[in-house]
Amino acid sequence: MATLKDVAKETGLTVSTVSRVLNNRGYISEETRQRVYSAMKKLNYQPNEVARSLSKQTTNTIGVIVPHIRHPYFAELISNLENEAYQRQYKILLFNSQEKNEREWEYLEMCSSNRVAGIILCSGTVGVEEFQGLNVPLITIERNLENGTAAVECDNYQGGMLAAKHLIEKGCQHLIHFSGVRETAMPADARALGFRKVCEDGGIDFKDMATSAAQYNHLEYHEAIELVLRENPETDGIFASSDFIAAQILQVCYRMKIRVPEQIKIVGFDDVNIASLTTPQITTIHQPIKEMAKISVELLIDAQAGNIVPSRTMLPVSLVVRETT
Amino acid sequence: MATLKDVAKETGLTVSTVSRVLNNRGYISEETRQRVYSAMKKLNYQPNEVARSLSKQTTNTIGVIVPHIRHPYFAELISNLENEAYQRQYKILLFNSQEKNEREWEYLEMCSSNRVAGIILCSGTVGVEEFQGLNVPLITIERNLENGTAAVECDNYQGGMLAAKHLIEKGCQHLIHFSGVRETAMPADARALGFRKVCEDGGIDFKDMATSAAQYNHLEYHEAIELVLRENPETDGIFASSDFIAAQILQVCYRMKIRVPEQIKIVGFDDVNIASLTTPQITTIHQPIKEMAKISVELLIDAQAGNIVPSRTMLPVSLVVRETT
DNA sequence: GATCGTGTGGAAAGCGGTTACGTTGTAACC
DNA sequence: GGTTACAACGTAACCGCTTTCCACACGATC
């Protein structure tokens, strides 16, 4: 591939001059500029970003680590992150930790080795480690981490409250909440708290069912759901911690001949595409994923520039009523 | 961050020696090796991949370009690609072209600038361009491209045949196929051909409905589906080009009070998570995504090494019977 | 005419590694 | 004793680009 040197040779200038027109800095005569441009075109010159990064001591790359890619929530999140990064001339290095602790560690080190501009660490249930030695901004999304640069989350507590209120308003008396994984503390846990608060205040019967890590890892909840429904036949309202779970609840209900929303009403969480692809479509708590992605990228770039950024940002959620309630 | 030079200074050796132990090449005494290791640990040394890449004139990064990320098929594909890459110490740079021609171009150039090891270009309906000037292997998945290094696809024709046969066996007489986008020729078009062949051979009535690019871009087909069903009330079997479309057909049927599979039977394509999250679950043509991802990555690395690789690889599909037929 | 600012471009030192080649010490061999 | 081979490590060029410092020409200024 053509290099700066080639372009310099072609134009009879030196690399420093060519570099200058490439970066638009310093004084360059219009004629020289044109000469360089046409030489670049002629040689099909593509600046070597690797060399550039080495020289500038920084890259335009953001490391994104998620626990799952195939999970619609993360797919949606990644999609938005990529888009926001693109708008700002950044690229995404994508890593899928698969909920494995070692793998997450490895990825963090890879990010570091690759001198990413910063890291966006999403959710995930692995233990809160000492992420020291990381010299780059670390933004977390929906995840607790003591020594991160900044955390972005949605108002999970409010989300739990909205779900409970809605189910109660719709006449439910016996509620169940399928919550997240119990092992690790996560911001999403607040959903259960908000839900509980409203139930208690309203004197409504409720139960909280935590899913296991194994289930989360395989994204498979059918069995557990069926068991819970059999053991709690009086249930008439369910709040699921994700639309993904809600969709599976819907399937189990169908199999058990429980009509939704007539016999049981369901509220999901996230509001990702799956919520509107099921039949009936899922009433859910909308998580502002697009905004969360935008803010995360902005915080990262801001932190990279050496600025002080808010250590915690919380965004509001909202109820989207569809057909399961 | 600590550099090789720091480690060298710490140990009293030169960078070349340190580099040698880092890369395990040449003769190094065991004592020196240990001295270097402990110095690295002490200084928390992380090799700078950027510098390494520049020096080696190649990276361990694979550029992946997809038209959608939120689409379950691509999410699944990306997930598998990432995993296969990880096994081989490669990283994924992810780009979402959003079906935009310019953006795809831009991404190809970014890949080139970043000196990726190779590019995996997935599906996408943008025109077949002259991707010259690209000095890296270009692997396509489910996409026609004249000057790519290698193409990987599943046996779409066979898939279409399987779907038609299955529907006919189940007693359907009036079939409809919701196919892909018509504008650009894609391997997936063969699904329609296989489907047509079986219908014609069996003397079964059928129609082929191509979706528009606009619909594909927004992943929204409800209206079109409803229109088609209204205009073709005799329809009793549908073959959808993706599970994503099949899920929407399911919804439209529900709204129109058409019972599935009693009145209309549906077969999807891809076999991604959405197919088993709907109610009823979707009978579909299984696409061996995992294997396609594996082969793509292998081909890419092989081509990067300068080897000649098969220019076209086709993998078999299979029918997965669930509840919509 | 000496001084100065301004526009233009060259020279060279990094950035942090890799690697071909050179040097030295030591043991084995005829 | 001299040659040879090999182990162990150093020297220095190079990867492609950025950036600081310098050099020079030219017109304006005092």
PDB file of N, CA and C (backbone and C1' of nucleotides) in Angstrom, chain D:
ATOM      1  P    DG D   1      47.934 -24.609  23.223  1.00  0.00           P
ATOM      2  O5'  DG D   1      47.678 -24.512  21.655  1.00  0.00           O
ATOM      3  C5'  DG D   1      48.721 -24.417  20.709  1.00  0.00           C
ATOM      4  C4'  DG D   1      48.078 -24.195  19.374  1.00  0.00           C
ATOM      5  C3'  DG D   1      47.232 -22.922  19.278  1.00  0.00           C
ATOM      6  O3'  DG D   1      47.275 -22.448  17.939  1.00  0.00           O
ATOM      7  C1'  DG D   1      45.815 -24.813  19.084  1.00  0.00           C
ATOM      8  P    DG D   2      46.785 -20.967  17.647  1.00  0.00           P
ATOM      9  O5'  DG D   2      45.699 -21.269  16.527  1.00  0.00           O
ATOM     10  C5'  DG D   2      46.051 -22.093  15.409  1.00  0.00           C
ATOM     11  C4'  DG D   2      44.786 -22.655  14.803  1.00  0.00           C
ATOM     12  C3'  DG D   2      43.712 -21.594  14.497  1.00  0.00           C
ATOM     13  O3'  DG D   2      43.245 -21.786  13.172  1.00  0.00           O
ATOM     14  C1'  DG D   2      42.790 -23.340  15.821  1.00  0.00           C
ATOM     15  P    DT D   3      42.233 -20.743  12.506  1.00  0.00           P
ATOM     16  O5'  DT D   3      40.921 -21.618  12.353  1.00  0.00           O
ATOM     17  C5'  DT D   3      41.022 -22.911  11.732  1.00  0.00           C
ATOM     18  C4'  DT D   3      39.747 -23.691  12.004  1.00  0.00           C
ATOM     19  C3'  DT D   3      38.447 -22.954  11.642  1.00  0.00           C
ATOM     20  O3'  DT D   3      37.702 -23.756  10.726  1.00  0.00           O
ATOM     21  C1'  DT D   3      38.299 -23.939  13.801  1.00  0.00           C
ATOM     22  P    DT D   4      36.390 -23.185  10.060  1.00  0.00           P
ATOM     23  O5'  DT D   4      35.256 -23.746  11.013  1.00  0.00           O
ATOM     24  C5'  DT D   4      35.315 -25.120  11.441  1.00  0.00           C
ATOM     25  C4'  DT D   4      34.195 -25.385  12.427  1.00  0.00           C
ATOM     26  C3'  DT D   4      32.903 -24.608  12.151  1.00  0.00           C
ATOM     27  O3'  DT D   4      31.850 -25.552  11.992  1.00  0.00           O
ATOM     28  C1'  DT D   4      33.507 -24.474  14.452  1.00  0.00           C
ATOM     29  P    DA D   5      30.402 -25.104  11.571  1.00  0.00           P
ATOM     30  O5'  DA D   5      29.623 -25.237  12.950  1.00  0.00           O
ATOM     31  C5'  DA D   5      29.782 -26.414  13.744  1.00  0.00           C
ATOM     32  C4'  DA D   5      28.977 -26.245  15.026  1.00  0.00           C
ATOM     33  C3'  DA D   5      27.653 -25.495  14.835  1.00  0.00           C
ATOM     34  O3'  DA D   5      26.638 -26.152  15.575  1.00  0.00           O
ATOM     35  C1'  DA D   5      28.972 -24.375  16.448  1.00  0.00           C
ATOM     36  P    DC D   6      25.084 -25.802  15.320  1.00  0.00           P
ATOM     37  O5'  DC D   6      24.661 -25.235  16.735  1.00  0.00           O
ATOM     38  C5'  DC D   6      25.160 -25.859  17.917  1.00  0.00           C
ATOM     39  C4'  DC D   6      25.147 -24.862  19.050  1.00  0.00           C
ATOM     40  C3'  DC D   6      23.898 -23.959  19.081  1.00  0.00           C
ATOM     41  O3'  DC D   6      23.403 -23.946  20.395  1.00  0.00           O
ATOM     42  C1'  DC D   6      25.824 -22.680  19.330  1.00  0.00           C
ATOM     43  P    DA D   7      21.834 -23.687  20.649  1.00  0.00           P
ATOM     44  O5'  DA D   7      21.864 -23.098  22.132  1.00  0.00           O
ATOM     45  C5'  DA D   7      22.888 -23.508  23.024  1.00  0.00           C
ATOM     46  C4'  DA D   7      23.326 -22.314  23.859  1.00  0.00           C
ATOM     47  C3'  DA D   7      22.187 -21.396  24.300  1.00  0.00           C
ATOM     48  O3'  DA D   7      22.392 -21.072  25.667  1.00  0.00           O
ATOM     49  C1'  DA D   7      23.854 -20.142  23.174  1.00  0.00           C
ATOM     50  P    DA D   8      21.232 -20.273  26.447  1.00  0.00           P
ATOM     51  O5'  DA D   8      21.703 -18.769  26.239  1.00  0.00           O
ATOM     52  C5'  DA D   8      22.789 -18.280  27.031  1.00  0.00           C
ATOM     53  C4'  DA D   8      22.996 -16.830  26.709  1.00  0.00           C
ATOM     54  C3'  DA D   8      21.746 -15.954  26.828  1.00  0.00           C
ATOM     55  O3'  DA D   8      22.045 -14.902  27.731  1.00  0.00           O
ATOM     56  C1'  DA D   8      22.913 -15.511  24.813  1.00  0.00           C
ATOM     57  P    DC D   9      20.843 -13.986  28.264  1.00  0.00           P
ATOM     58  O5'  DC D   9      21.125 -12.683  27.409  1.00  0.00           O
ATOM     59  C5'  DC D   9      22.383 -11.999  27.608  1.00  0.00           C
ATOM     60  C4'  DC D   9      22.658 -11.145  26.417  1.00  0.00           C
ATOM     61  C3'  DC D   9      21.677  -9.994  26.186  1.00  0.00           C
ATOM     62  O3'  DC D   9      22.297  -8.798  26.648  1.00  0.00           O
ATOM     63  C1'  DC D   9      22.519 -10.965  24.162  1.00  0.00           C
ATOM     64  P    DG D  10      21.558  -7.405  26.516  1.00  0.00           P
ATOM     65  O5'  DG D  10      22.367  -6.766  25.293  1.00  0.00           O
ATOM     66  C5'  DG D  10      23.780  -6.673  25.380  1.00  0.00           C
ATOM     67  C4'  DG D  10      24.343  -6.047  24.112  1.00  0.00           C
ATOM     68  C3'  DG D  10      23.736  -4.696  23.738  1.00  0.00           C
ATOM     69  O3'  DG D  10      24.767  -3.854  23.239  1.00  0.00           O
ATOM     70  C1'  DG D  10      23.394  -6.234  21.962  1.00  0.00           C
ATOM     71  P    DT D  11      24.436  -2.299  22.985  1.00  0.00           P
ATOM     72  O5'  DT D  11      24.500  -2.096  21.409  1.00  0.00           O
ATOM     73  C5'  DT D  11      25.124  -3.062  20.594  1.00  0.00           C
ATOM     74  C4'  DT D  11      25.061  -2.585  19.137  1.00  0.00           C
ATOM     75  C3'  DT D  11      24.458  -1.199  18.909  1.00  0.00           C
ATOM     76  O3'  DT D  11      25.114  -0.598  17.817  1.00  0.00           O
ATOM     77  C1'  DT D  11      23.093  -2.822  17.861  1.00  0.00           C
ATOM     78  P    DA D  12      24.723   0.915  17.417  1.00  0.00           P
ATOM     79  O5'  DA D  12      23.649   0.680  16.264  1.00  0.00           O
ATOM     80  C5'  DA D  12      23.949  -0.261  15.223  1.00  0.00           C
ATOM     81  C4'  DA D  12      22.761  -0.342  14.283  1.00  0.00           C
ATOM     82  C3'  DA D  12      22.043   0.997  14.033  1.00  0.00           C
ATOM     83  O3'  DA D  12      21.609   0.997  12.690  1.00  0.00           O
ATOM     84  C1'  DA D  12      20.498  -0.550  14.835  1.00  0.00           C
ATOM     85  P    DA D  13      21.371   2.358  11.941  1.00  0.00           P
ATOM     86  O5'  DA D  13      20.419   1.881  10.743  1.00  0.00           O
ATOM     87  C5'  DA D  13      20.649   0.600  10.164  1.00  0.00           C
ATOM     88  C4'  DA D  13      19.321  -0.050   9.824  1.00  0.00           C
ATOM     89  C3'  DA D  13      18.295   0.916   9.225  1.00  0.00           C
ATOM     90  O3'  DA D  13      17.674   0.291   8.107  1.00  0.00           O
ATOM     91  C1'  DA D  13      17.346  -0.164  11.080  1.00  0.00           C
ATOM     92  P    DC D  14      16.810   1.176   7.105  1.00  0.00           P
ATOM     93  O5'  DC D  14      15.314   0.733   7.429  1.00  0.00           O
ATOM     94  C5'  DC D  14      15.003  -0.649   7.535  1.00  0.00           C
ATOM     95  C4'  DC D  14      13.670  -0.789   8.229  1.00  0.00           C
ATOM     96  C3'  DC D  14      12.628   0.263   7.834  1.00  0.00           C
ATOM     97  O3'  DC D  14      11.525  -0.384   7.266  1.00  0.00           O
ATOM     98  C1'  DC D  14      12.651  -0.101  10.168  1.00  0.00           C
ATOM     99  P    DC D  15      10.578   0.445   6.254  1.00  0.00           P
ATOM    100  O5'  DC D  15       9.123   0.034   6.721  1.00  0.00           O
ATOM    101  C5'  DC D  15       8.852  -1.183   7.414  1.00  0.00           C
ATOM    102  C4'  DC D  15       7.651  -0.960   8.296  1.00  0.00           C
ATOM    103  C3'  DC D  15       6.887   0.313   7.973  1.00  0.00           C
ATOM    104  O3'  DC D  15       5.752  -0.005   7.182  1.00  0.00           O
ATOM    105  C1'  DC D  15       7.235   0.043  10.348  1.00  0.00           C
ATOM    106  P    DG D  16       5.479   0.896   5.848  1.00  0.00           P
ATOM    107  O5'  DG D  16       4.675   2.147   6.394  1.00  0.00           O
ATOM    108  C5'  DG D  16       3.440   1.933   7.052  1.00  0.00           C
ATOM    109  C4'  DG D  16       3.028   3.207   7.754  1.00  0.00           C
ATOM    110  C3'  DG D  16       3.044   4.458   6.866  1.00  0.00           C
ATOM    111  O3'  DG D  16       1.841   5.153   7.101  1.00  0.00           O
ATOM    112  C1'  DG D  16       4.286   4.846   8.820  1.00  0.00           C
ATOM    113  P    DC D  17       1.459   6.466   6.273  1.00  0.00           P
ATOM    114  O5'  DC D  17       1.410   7.528   7.447  1.00  0.00           O
ATOM    115  C5'  DC D  17       0.611   7.226   8.596  1.00  0.00           C
ATOM    116  C4'  DC D  17       1.111   8.004   9.783  1.00  0.00           C
ATOM    117  C3'  DC D  17       1.071   9.530   9.644  1.00  0.00           C
ATOM    118  O3'  DC D  17       0.023  10.032  10.465  1.00  0.00           O
ATOM    119  C1'  DC D  17       3.040   8.749  10.756  1.00  0.00           C
ATOM    120  P    DT D  18      -0.295  11.599  10.499  1.00  0.00           P
ATOM    121  O5'  DT D  18       0.537  12.072  11.770  1.00  0.00           O
ATOM    122  C5'  DT D  18       0.198  11.558  13.041  1.00  0.00           C
ATOM    123  C4'  DT D  18       1.026  12.256  14.111  1.00  0.00           C
ATOM    124  C3'  DT D  18       0.881  13.773  14.154  1.00  0.00           C
ATOM    125  O3'  DT D  18       0.838  14.129  15.526  1.00  0.00           O
ATOM    126  C1'  DT D  18       3.155  13.201  13.895  1.00  0.00           C
ATOM    127  P    DT D  19       0.293  15.579  15.963  1.00  0.00           P
ATOM    128  O5'  DT D  19       1.619  16.316  16.418  1.00  0.00           O
ATOM    129  C5'  DT D  19       2.608  15.557  17.123  1.00  0.00           C
ATOM    130  C4'  DT D  19       3.885  16.356  17.215  1.00  0.00           C
ATOM    131  C3'  DT D  19       3.703  17.872  17.072  1.00  0.00           C
ATOM    132  O3'  DT D  19       4.567  18.497  17.996  1.00  0.00           O
ATOM    133  C1'  DT D  19       5.284  17.123  15.521  1.00  0.00           C
ATOM    134  P    DT D  20       4.172  19.938  18.608  1.00  0.00           P
ATOM    135  O5'  DT D  20       5.611  20.418  19.131  1.00  0.00           O
ATOM    136  C5'  DT D  20       6.516  19.445  19.667  1.00  0.00           C
ATOM    137  C4'  DT D  20       7.930  19.740  19.177  1.00  0.00           C
ATOM    138  C3'  DT D  20       8.280  21.236  19.158  1.00  0.00           C
ATOM    139  O3'  DT D  20       9.522  21.415  19.831  1.00  0.00           O
ATOM    140  C1'  DT D  20       8.818  20.228  17.092  1.00  0.00           C
ATOM    141  P    DC D  21       9.957  22.896  20.299  1.00  0.00           P
ATOM    142  O5'  DC D  21      11.180  23.150  19.309  1.00  0.00           O
ATOM    143  C5'  DC D  21      12.098  22.081  19.073  1.00  0.00           C
ATOM    144  C4'  DC D  21      12.865  22.320  17.795  1.00  0.00           C
ATOM    145  C3'  DC D  21      13.306  23.780  17.584  1.00  0.00           C
ATOM    146  O3'  DC D  21      14.698  23.793  17.314  1.00  0.00           O
ATOM    147  C1'  DC D  21      12.297  22.920  15.628  1.00  0.00           C
ATOM    148  P    DC D  22      15.532  25.159  17.328  1.00  0.00           P
ATOM    149  O5'  DC D  22      16.074  25.181  15.831  1.00  0.00           O
ATOM    150  C5'  DC D  22      15.383  24.402  14.898  1.00  0.00           C
ATOM    151  C4'  DC D  22      16.003  24.442  13.542  1.00  0.00           C
ATOM    152  C3'  DC D  22      16.566  25.787  13.093  1.00  0.00           C
ATOM    153  O3'  DC D  22      17.631  25.573  12.191  1.00  0.00           O
ATOM    154  C1'  DC D  22      14.610  25.274  11.833  1.00  0.00           C
ATOM    155  P    DA D  23      18.448  26.849  11.603  1.00  0.00           P
ATOM    156  O5'  DA D  23      17.901  26.929  10.107  1.00  0.00           O
ATOM    157  C5'  DA D  23      17.982  25.796   9.267  1.00  0.00           C
ATOM    158  C4'  DA D  23      17.488  26.172   7.878  1.00  0.00           C
ATOM    159  C3'  DA D  23      17.980  27.534   7.394  1.00  0.00           C
ATOM    160  O3'  DA D  23      18.309  27.425   6.020  1.00  0.00           O
ATOM    161  C1'  DA D  23      15.609  27.498   7.420  1.00  0.00           C
ATOM    162  P    DC D  24      19.214  28.556   5.326  1.00  0.00           P
ATOM    163  O5'  DC D  24      18.191  29.211   4.308  1.00  0.00           O
ATOM    164  C5'  DC D  24      17.338  28.369   3.535  1.00  0.00           C
ATOM    165  C4'  DC D  24      16.146  29.162   3.076  1.00  0.00           C
ATOM    166  C3'  DC D  24      16.467  30.617   2.676  1.00  0.00           C
ATOM    167  O3'  DC D  24      16.097  30.808   1.329  1.00  0.00           O
ATOM    168  C1'  DC D  24      14.495  30.482   3.975  1.00  0.00           C
ATOM    169  P    DA D  25      16.704  32.006   0.487  1.00  0.00           P
ATOM    170  O5'  DA D  25      15.397  32.600  -0.196  1.00  0.00           O
ATOM    171  C5'  DA D  25      14.375  31.712  -0.645  1.00  0.00           C
ATOM    172  C4'  DA D  25      13.050  32.447  -0.650  1.00  0.00           C
ATOM    173  C3'  DA D  25      13.148  33.897  -1.142  1.00  0.00           C
ATOM    174  O3'  DA D  25      12.105  34.146  -2.067  1.00  0.00           O
ATOM    175  C1'  DA D  25      12.109  33.835   0.983  1.00  0.00           C
ATOM    176  P    DC D  26      12.220  35.397  -3.053  1.00  0.00           P
ATOM    177  O5'  DC D  26      11.058  36.326  -2.503  1.00  0.00           O
ATOM    178  C5'  DC D  26       9.821  35.753  -2.102  1.00  0.00           C
ATOM    179  C4'  DC D  26       9.065  36.747  -1.250  1.00  0.00           C
ATOM    180  C3'  DC D  26       9.355  38.215  -1.606  1.00  0.00           C
ATOM    181  O3'  DC D  26       8.143  38.889  -1.859  1.00  0.00           O
ATOM    182  C1'  DC D  26       9.490  37.882   0.726  1.00  0.00           C
ATOM    183  P    DG D  27       8.169  40.151  -2.840  1.00  0.00           P
ATOM    184  O5'  DG D  27       7.357  41.212  -1.968  1.00  0.00           O
ATOM    185  C5'  DG D  27       6.073  40.856  -1.464  1.00  0.00           C
ATOM    186  C4'  DG D  27       5.900  41.455  -0.080  1.00  0.00           C
ATOM    187  C3'  DG D  27       5.971  42.997  -0.048  1.00  0.00           C
ATOM    188  O3'  DG D  27       4.757  43.485   0.522  1.00  0.00           O
ATOM    189  C1'  DG D  27       7.324  42.031   1.672  1.00  0.00           C
ATOM    190  P    DA D  28       4.464  45.014   0.581  1.00  0.00           P
ATOM    191  O5'  DA D  28       4.633  45.315   2.137  1.00  0.00           O
ATOM    192  C5'  DA D  28       3.894  44.529   3.063  1.00  0.00           C
ATOM    193  C4'  DA D  28       4.300  44.892   4.482  1.00  0.00           C
ATOM    194  C3'  DA D  28       4.313  46.400   4.765  1.00  0.00           C
ATOM    195  O3'  DA D  28       3.741  46.627   6.053  1.00  0.00           O
ATOM    196  C1'  DA D  28       6.439  45.477   5.260  1.00  0.00           C
ATOM    197  P    DT D  29       3.377  48.098   6.530  1.00  0.00           P
ATOM    198  O5'  DT D  29       4.536  48.399   7.569  1.00  0.00           O
ATOM    199  C5'  DT D  29       4.817  47.444   8.616  1.00  0.00           C
ATOM    200  C4'  DT D  29       6.075  47.856   9.359  1.00  0.00           C
ATOM    201  C3'  DT D  29       6.201  49.370   9.609  1.00  0.00           C
ATOM    202  O3'  DT D  29       6.229  49.610  11.016  1.00  0.00           O
ATOM    203  C1'  DT D  29       8.258  48.434   8.846  1.00  0.00           C
ATOM    204  P    DC D  30       5.995  51.137  11.549  1.00  0.00           P
ATOM    205  O5'  DC D  30       7.467  51.564  11.984  1.00  0.00           O
ATOM    206  C5'  DC D  30       8.189  50.720  12.882  1.00  0.00           C
ATOM    207  C4'  DC D  30       9.652  51.126  12.884  1.00  0.00           C
ATOM    208  C3'  DC D  30       9.901  52.634  13.020  1.00  0.00           C
ATOM    209  O3'  DC D  30      10.768  52.880  14.119  1.00  0.00           O
ATOM    210  C1'  DC D  30      11.178  51.733  11.229  1.00  0.00           C
TER     211       DC D  30
END
